[in-house]
Short mmCIF file of C-alpha atoms and ligand atoms in Angstrom, two decimals:
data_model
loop_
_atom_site.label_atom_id
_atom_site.label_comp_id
_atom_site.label_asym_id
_atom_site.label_seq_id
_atom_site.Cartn_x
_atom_site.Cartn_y
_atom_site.Cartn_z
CA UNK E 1 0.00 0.00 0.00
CA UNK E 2 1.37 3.34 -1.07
CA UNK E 3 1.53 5.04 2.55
CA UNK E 4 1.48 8.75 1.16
CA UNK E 5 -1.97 8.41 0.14
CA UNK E 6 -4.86 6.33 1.21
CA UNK E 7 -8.08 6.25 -1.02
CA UNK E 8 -11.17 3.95 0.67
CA UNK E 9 -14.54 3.70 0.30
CA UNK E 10 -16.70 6.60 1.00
CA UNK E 11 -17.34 6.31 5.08
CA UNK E 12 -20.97 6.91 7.25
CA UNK E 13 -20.86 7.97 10.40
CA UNK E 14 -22.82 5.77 12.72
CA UNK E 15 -23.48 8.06 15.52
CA UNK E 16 -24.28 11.84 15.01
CA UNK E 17 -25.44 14.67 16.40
CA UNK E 18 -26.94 17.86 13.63
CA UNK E 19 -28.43 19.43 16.62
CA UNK E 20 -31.35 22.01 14.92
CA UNK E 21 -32.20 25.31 13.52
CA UNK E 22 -29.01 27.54 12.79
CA UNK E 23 -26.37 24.58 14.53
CA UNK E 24 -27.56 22.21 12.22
CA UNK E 25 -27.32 24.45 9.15
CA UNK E 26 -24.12 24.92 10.27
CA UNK E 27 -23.06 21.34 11.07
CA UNK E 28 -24.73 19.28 8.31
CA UNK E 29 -22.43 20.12 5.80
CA UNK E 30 -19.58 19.93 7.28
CA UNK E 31 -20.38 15.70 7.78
CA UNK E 32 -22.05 15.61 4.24
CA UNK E 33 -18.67 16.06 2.73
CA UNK E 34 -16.79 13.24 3.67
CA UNK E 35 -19.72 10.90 4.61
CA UNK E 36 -22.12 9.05 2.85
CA UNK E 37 -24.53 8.36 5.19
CA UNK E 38 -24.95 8.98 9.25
CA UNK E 39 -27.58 7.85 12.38
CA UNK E 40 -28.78 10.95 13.21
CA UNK E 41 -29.20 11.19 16.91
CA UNK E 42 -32.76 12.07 17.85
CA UNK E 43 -32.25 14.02 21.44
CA UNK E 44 -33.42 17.17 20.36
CA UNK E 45 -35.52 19.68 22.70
CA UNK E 46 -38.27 18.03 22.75
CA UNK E 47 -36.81 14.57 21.33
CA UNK E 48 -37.67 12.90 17.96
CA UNK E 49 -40.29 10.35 19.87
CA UNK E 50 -43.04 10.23 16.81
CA UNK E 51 -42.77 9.46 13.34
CA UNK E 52 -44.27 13.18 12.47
CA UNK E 53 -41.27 14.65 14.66
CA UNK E 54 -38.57 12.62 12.41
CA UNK E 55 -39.70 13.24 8.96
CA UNK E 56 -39.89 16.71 9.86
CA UNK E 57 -36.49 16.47 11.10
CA UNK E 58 -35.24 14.29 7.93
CA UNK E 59 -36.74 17.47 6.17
CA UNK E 60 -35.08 20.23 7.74
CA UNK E 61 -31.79 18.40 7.69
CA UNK E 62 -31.94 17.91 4.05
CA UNK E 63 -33.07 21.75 3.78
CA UNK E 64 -29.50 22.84 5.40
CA UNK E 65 -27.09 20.51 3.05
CA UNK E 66 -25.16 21.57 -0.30
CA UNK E 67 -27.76 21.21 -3.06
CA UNK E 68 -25.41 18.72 -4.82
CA UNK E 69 -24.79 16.54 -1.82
CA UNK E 70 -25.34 12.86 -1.84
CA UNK E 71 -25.18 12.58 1.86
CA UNK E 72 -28.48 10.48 3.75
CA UNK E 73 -29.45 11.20 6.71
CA UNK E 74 -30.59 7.89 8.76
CA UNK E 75 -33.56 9.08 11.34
CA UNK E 76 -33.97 7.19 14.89
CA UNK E 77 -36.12 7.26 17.23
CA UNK E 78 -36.01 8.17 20.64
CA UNK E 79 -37.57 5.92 23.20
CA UNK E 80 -39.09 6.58 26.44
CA UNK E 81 -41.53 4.52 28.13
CA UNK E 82 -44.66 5.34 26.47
CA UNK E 83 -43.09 4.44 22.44
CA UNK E 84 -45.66 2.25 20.87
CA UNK E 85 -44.44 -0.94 19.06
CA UNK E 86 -47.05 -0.67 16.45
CA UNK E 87 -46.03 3.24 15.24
CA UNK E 88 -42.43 2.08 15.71
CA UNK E 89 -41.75 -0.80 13.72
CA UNK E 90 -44.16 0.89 11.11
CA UNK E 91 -42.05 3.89 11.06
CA UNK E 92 -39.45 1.32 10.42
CA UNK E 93 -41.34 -0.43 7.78
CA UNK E 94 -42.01 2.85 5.89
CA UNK E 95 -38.04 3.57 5.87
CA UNK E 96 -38.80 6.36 8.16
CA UNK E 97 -36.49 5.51 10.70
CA UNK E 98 -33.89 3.00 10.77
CA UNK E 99 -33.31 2.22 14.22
CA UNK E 100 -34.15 3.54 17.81
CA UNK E 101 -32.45 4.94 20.20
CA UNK E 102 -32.22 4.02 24.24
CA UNK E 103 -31.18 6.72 26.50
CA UNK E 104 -31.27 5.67 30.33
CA UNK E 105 -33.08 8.30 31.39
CA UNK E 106 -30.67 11.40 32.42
CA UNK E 107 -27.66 9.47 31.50
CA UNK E 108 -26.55 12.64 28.73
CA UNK E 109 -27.44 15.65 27.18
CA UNK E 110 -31.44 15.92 26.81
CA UNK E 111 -32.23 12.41 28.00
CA UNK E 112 -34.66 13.62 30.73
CA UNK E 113 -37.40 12.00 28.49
CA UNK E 114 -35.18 8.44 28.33
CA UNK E 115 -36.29 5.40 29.45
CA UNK E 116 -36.79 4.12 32.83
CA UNK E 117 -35.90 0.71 32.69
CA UNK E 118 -35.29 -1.74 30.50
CA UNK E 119 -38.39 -3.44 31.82
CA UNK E 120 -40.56 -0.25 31.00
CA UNK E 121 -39.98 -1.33 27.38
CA UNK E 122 -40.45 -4.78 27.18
CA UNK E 123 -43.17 -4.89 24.91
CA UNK E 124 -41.01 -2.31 22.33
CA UNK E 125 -38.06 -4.18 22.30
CA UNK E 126 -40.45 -7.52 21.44
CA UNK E 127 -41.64 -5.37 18.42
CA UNK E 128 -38.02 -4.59 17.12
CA UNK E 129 -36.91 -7.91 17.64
CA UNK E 130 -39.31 -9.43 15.35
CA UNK E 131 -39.22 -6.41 12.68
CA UNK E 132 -35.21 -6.72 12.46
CA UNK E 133 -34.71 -2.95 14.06
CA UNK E 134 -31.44 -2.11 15.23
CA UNK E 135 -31.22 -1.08 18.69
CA UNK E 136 -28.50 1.72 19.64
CA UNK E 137 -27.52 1.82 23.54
CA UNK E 138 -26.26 4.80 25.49
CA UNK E 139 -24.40 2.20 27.74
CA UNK E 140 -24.17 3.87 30.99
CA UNK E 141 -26.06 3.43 34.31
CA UNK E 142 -27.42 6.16 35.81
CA UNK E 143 -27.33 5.15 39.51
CA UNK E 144 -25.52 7.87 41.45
CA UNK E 145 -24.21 6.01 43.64
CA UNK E 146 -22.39 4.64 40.86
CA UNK E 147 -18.96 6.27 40.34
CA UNK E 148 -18.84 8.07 36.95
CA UNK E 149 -16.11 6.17 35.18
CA UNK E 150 -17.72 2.87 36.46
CA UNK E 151 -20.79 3.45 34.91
CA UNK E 152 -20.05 1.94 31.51
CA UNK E 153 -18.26 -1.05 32.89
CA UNK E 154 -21.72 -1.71 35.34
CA UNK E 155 -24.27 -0.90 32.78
CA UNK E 156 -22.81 -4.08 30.41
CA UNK E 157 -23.30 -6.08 33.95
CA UNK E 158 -26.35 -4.88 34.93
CA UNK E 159 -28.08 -4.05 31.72
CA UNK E 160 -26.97 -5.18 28.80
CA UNK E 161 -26.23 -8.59 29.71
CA UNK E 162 -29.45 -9.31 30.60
CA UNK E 163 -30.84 -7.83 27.44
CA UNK E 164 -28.98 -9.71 25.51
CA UNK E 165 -30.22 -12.97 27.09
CA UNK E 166 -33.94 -11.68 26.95
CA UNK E 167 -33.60 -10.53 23.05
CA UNK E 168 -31.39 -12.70 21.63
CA UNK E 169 -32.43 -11.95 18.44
CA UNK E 170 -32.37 -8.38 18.89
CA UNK E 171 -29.19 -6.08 16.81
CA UNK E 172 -27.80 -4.36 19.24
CA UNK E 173 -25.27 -1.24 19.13
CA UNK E 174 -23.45 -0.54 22.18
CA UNK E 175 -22.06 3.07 21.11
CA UNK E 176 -19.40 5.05 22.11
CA UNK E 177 -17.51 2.64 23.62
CA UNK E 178 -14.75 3.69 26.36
CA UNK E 179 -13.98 0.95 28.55
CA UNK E 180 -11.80 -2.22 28.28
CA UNK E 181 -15.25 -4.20 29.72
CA UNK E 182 -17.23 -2.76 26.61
CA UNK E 183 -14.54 -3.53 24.40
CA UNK E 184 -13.95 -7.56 25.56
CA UNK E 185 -17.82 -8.20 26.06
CA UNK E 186 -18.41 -6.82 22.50
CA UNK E 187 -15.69 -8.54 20.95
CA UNK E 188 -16.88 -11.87 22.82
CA UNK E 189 -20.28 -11.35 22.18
CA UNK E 190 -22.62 -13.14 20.11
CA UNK E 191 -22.89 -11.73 16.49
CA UNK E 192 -26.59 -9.57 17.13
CA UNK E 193 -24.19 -7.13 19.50
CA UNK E 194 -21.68 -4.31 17.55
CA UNK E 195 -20.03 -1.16 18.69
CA UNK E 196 -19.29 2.05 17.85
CA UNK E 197 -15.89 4.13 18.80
CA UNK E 198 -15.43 7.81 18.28
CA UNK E 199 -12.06 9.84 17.79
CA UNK E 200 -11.59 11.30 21.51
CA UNK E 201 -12.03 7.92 23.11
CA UNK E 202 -9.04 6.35 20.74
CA UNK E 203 -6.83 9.78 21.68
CA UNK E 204 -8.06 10.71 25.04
CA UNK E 205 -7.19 9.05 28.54
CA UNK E 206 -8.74 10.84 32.00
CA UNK E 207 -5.69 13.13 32.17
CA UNK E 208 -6.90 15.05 29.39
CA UNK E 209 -9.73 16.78 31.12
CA UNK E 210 -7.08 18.01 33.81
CA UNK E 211 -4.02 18.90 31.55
CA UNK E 212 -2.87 22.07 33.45
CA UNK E 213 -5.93 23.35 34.13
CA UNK E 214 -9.80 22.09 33.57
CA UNK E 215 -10.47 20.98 29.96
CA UNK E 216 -14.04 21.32 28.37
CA UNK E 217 -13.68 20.48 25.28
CA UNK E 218 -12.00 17.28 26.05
CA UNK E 219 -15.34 16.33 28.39
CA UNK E 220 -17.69 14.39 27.11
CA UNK E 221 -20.19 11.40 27.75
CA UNK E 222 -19.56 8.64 28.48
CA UNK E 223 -16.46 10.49 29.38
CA UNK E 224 -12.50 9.25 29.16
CA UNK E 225 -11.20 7.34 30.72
CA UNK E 226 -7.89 5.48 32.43
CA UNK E 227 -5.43 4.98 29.85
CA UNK E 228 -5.64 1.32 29.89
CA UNK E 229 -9.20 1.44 28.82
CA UNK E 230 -8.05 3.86 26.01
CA UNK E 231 -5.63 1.33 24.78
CA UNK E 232 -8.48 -1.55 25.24
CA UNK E 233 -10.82 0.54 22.51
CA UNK E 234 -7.89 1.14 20.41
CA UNK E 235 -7.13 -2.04 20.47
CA UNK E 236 -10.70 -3.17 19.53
CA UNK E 237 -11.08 -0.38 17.10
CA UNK E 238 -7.77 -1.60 14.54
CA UNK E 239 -8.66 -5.50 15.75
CA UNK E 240 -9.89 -5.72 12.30
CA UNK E 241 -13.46 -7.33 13.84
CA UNK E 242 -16.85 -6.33 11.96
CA UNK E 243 -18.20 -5.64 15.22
CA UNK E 244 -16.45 -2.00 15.98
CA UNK E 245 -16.98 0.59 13.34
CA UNK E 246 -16.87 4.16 13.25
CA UNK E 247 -19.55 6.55 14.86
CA UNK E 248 -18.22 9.94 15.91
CA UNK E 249 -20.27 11.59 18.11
CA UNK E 250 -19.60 14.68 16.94
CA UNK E 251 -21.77 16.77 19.63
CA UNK E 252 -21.27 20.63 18.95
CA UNK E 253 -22.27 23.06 21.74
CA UNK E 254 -21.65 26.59 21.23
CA UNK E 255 -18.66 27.87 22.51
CA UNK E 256 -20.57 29.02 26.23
CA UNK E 257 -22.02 26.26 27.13
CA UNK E 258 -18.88 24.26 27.03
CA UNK E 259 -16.84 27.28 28.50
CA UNK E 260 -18.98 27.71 31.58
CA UNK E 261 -19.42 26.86 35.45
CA UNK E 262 -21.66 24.08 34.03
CA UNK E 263 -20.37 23.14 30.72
CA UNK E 264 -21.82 20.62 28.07
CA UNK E 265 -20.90 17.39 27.51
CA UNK E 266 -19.98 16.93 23.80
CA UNK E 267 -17.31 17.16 21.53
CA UNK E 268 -17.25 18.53 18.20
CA UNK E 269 -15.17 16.52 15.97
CA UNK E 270 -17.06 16.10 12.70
CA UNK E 271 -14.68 18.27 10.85
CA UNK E 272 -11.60 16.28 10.89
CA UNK E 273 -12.85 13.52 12.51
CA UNK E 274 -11.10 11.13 9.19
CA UNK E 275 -7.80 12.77 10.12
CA UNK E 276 -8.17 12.08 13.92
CA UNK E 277 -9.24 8.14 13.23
CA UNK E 278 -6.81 8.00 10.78
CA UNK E 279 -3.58 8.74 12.56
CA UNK E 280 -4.62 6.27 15.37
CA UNK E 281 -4.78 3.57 12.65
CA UNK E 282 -1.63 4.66 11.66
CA UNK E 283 0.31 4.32 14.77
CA UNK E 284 -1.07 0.94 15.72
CA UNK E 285 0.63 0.00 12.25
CA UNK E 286 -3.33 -0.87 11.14
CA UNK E 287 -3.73 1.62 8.08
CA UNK E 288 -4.78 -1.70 6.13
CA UNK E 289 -8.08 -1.93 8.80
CA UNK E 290 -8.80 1.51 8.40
CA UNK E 291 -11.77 0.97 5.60
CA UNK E 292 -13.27 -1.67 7.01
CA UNK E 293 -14.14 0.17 10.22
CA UNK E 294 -14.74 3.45 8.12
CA UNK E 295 -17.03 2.27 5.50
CA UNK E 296 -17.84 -1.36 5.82
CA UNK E 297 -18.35 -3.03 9.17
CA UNK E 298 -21.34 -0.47 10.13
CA UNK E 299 -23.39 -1.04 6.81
CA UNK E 300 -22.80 -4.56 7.17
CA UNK E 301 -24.52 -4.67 10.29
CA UNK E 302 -26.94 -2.41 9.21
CA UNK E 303 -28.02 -5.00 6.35
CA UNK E 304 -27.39 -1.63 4.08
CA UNK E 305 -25.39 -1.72 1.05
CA UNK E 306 -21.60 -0.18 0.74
CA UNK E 307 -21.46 3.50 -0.17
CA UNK E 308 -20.50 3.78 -3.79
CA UNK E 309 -17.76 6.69 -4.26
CA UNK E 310 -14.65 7.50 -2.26
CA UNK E 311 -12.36 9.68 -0.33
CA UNK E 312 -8.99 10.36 -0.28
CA UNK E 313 -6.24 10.92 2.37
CA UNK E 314 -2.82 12.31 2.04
CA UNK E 315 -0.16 12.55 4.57
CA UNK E 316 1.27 15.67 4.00
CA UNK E 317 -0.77 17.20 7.22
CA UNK E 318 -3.14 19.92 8.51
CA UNK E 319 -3.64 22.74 10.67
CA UNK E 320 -6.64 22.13 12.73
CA UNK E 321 -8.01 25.72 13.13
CA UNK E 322 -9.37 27.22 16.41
CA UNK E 323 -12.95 27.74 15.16
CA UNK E 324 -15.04 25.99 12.50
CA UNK E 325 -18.28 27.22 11.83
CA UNK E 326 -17.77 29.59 15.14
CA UNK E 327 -17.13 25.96 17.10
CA UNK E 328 -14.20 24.43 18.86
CA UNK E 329 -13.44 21.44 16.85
CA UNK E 330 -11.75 18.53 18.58
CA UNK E 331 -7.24 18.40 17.63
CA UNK E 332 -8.33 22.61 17.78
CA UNK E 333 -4.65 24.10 17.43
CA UNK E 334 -2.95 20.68 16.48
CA UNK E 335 -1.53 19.11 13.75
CA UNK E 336 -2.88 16.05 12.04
CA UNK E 337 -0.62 14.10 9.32
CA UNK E 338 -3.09 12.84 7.27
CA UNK E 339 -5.52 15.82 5.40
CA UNK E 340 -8.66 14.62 3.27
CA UNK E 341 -7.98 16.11 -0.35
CA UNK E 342 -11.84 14.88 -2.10
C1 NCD J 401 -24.13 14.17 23.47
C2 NCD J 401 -24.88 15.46 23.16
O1 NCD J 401 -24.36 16.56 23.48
O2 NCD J 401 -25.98 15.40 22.62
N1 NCD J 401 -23.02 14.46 24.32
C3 NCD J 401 -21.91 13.71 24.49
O3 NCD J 401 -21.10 14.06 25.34
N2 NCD J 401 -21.69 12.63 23.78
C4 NCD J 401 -25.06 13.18 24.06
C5 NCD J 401 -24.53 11.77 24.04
O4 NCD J 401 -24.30 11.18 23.00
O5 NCD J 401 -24.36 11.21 25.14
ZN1 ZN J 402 -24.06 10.90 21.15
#
């Protein structure tokens, strides 16, 4: 492989936030350029809990992208404890949505409206089960007595183990994985259960948030962790396995509401987010892995077909700017080595 330049598949993005109104006009094209396709989180204020709410939503996203863009927006849909399994797997059915979405309730950023319990849902989980709908999993218990970088680790005890053994014919994606318990459960798991990563978790260890003063745009959820569990998900992430593919969590907040006595959890890191995955391929010596997790594994699981198209890298680096689209991208101020020329 010629290591100066890397051409793959055109990538999706399996876990994305385009936020609404001017963010999202401001956000949306800056994934539609290098992806094909990405799951389009649904925990908007109020969330996307009906299928009226998420074609309206599929609408107003495809109102703020480039005219020429071939980028598809995949809708979910937000569960809480009163979904009904008839309007969901319909919404399903009509290729409205294309998979749901649990959020413990108040485990992140506008999840007041999550679900309860796993038990709360029984009967919608049933439904998706039989109608082949992919279930993605904000994998974190929300127990405070529950330290906060334990919660991941408990939640694949407490939660999704049990799950698993109650649906076993249920697709399950356990997303943003941080923790070397997410990463060997997945990777042992049976082949309904998949994973996403994003950039910060592969780059990121707890230290980060602390790094000569208090970080915000290095925080977060499910936020970093110990630097063995970094290396556990990096691990994971190059493995080469079909069950860990890429899903950024790119989670823009303006500028305030990270820099603030109560900041937001998110990071922005749709706009180089290639570049950032990219050199961590590169170090583990894995750049021949680096399209499968990009652009193959997710659709795979999916049961979606392969983006046609590509992109291509070159190593001859970039400047990550301070601001994008008035934002603090993630690598702000750093250089990457690999830059995405079309
Ligand atoms: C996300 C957001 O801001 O919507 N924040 C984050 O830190 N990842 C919510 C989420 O995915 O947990
Ligand atoms: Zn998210």
């Amino acid at each position: 492989m010629d290591a100066q330049a890397l051409t793959i598949r055109r990538p999706d993005d399996w876990h994305l936030h385009l936020r609404d109104g001017a963010m999202l006009r401001a956000v949306a094209p800056v994934t539609a350029r290098r992806f094909g396709r990405a799951i389009v989180m649904p925990n908007l204020s109020p969330p996307v809990t009906t299928p009226a709410l998420a074609a309206a939503y599929r609408d107003r996203i495809r109102a703020a992208l480039p005219a020429d863009t071939g980028f598809a927006p995949l809708m979910t849909c937000y569960l809480t404890d009163a979904t009904d399994p008839a309007a969901l797997v319909r919404g399903h059915a009509d290729g409205l949505w294309v998979a749901a979405k649990l959020y413990p309730a108040h485990a992140t950023t506008n999840s007041a409206h999550g679900v309860s319990s796993v038990a709360a849902i029984r009967p919608v989980l049933a439904a998706m089960e039989r109608a082949g709908m992919v279930l993605c999993v904000h994998g974190e218990v929300t127990d405070p007595a529950i330290d906060i970088f334990d919660r991941e680790a408990v939640f694949v005890e407490r939660v999704l183990q049990p799950l698993i053994a109650d649906f076993p014919g249920l697709r399950i994606v356990l997303e943003h994985i941080t923790t070397a318990q997410a990463a060997a459960f997945v990777a042992d798991g049976p082949a309904t259960l998949a994973a996403t990563i994003t950039p910060q978790h592969l780059h990121l260890n707890r230290n980060a948030l602390f790094a000569g003063g208090l970080r915000p745009h290095a925080y977060c959820l499910p936020v970093v962790k110990r630097e063995h569990h970094r290396l556990a998900v990096r691990a994971a992430a190059v493995s080469g396995s079909a069950k860990f593919f890429l899903g950024t969590d790119s989670a823009p907040h303006a500028v305030a509401a990270k820099e603030s006595g109560c900041g937001c959890a998110g990071i922005f890191n749709a706009p180089f987010a290639l570049e950032s995955y990219l050199a961590v391929f590169e170090e583990e010596g894995a750049l021949d892995r680096f399209e499968g997790f990009a652009s193959e594994h997710g659709a795979r699981f999916y049961g979606l077909p392969l983006n046609a198209g590509t992109v291509t890298l070159v190593r001859d680096g970039v400047d990550v700017p301070a601001r994008v689209a008035g934002l603090v991208p993630f690598h702000a101020g750093e250089r990457l080595a690999w830059r995405v020329t079309k």
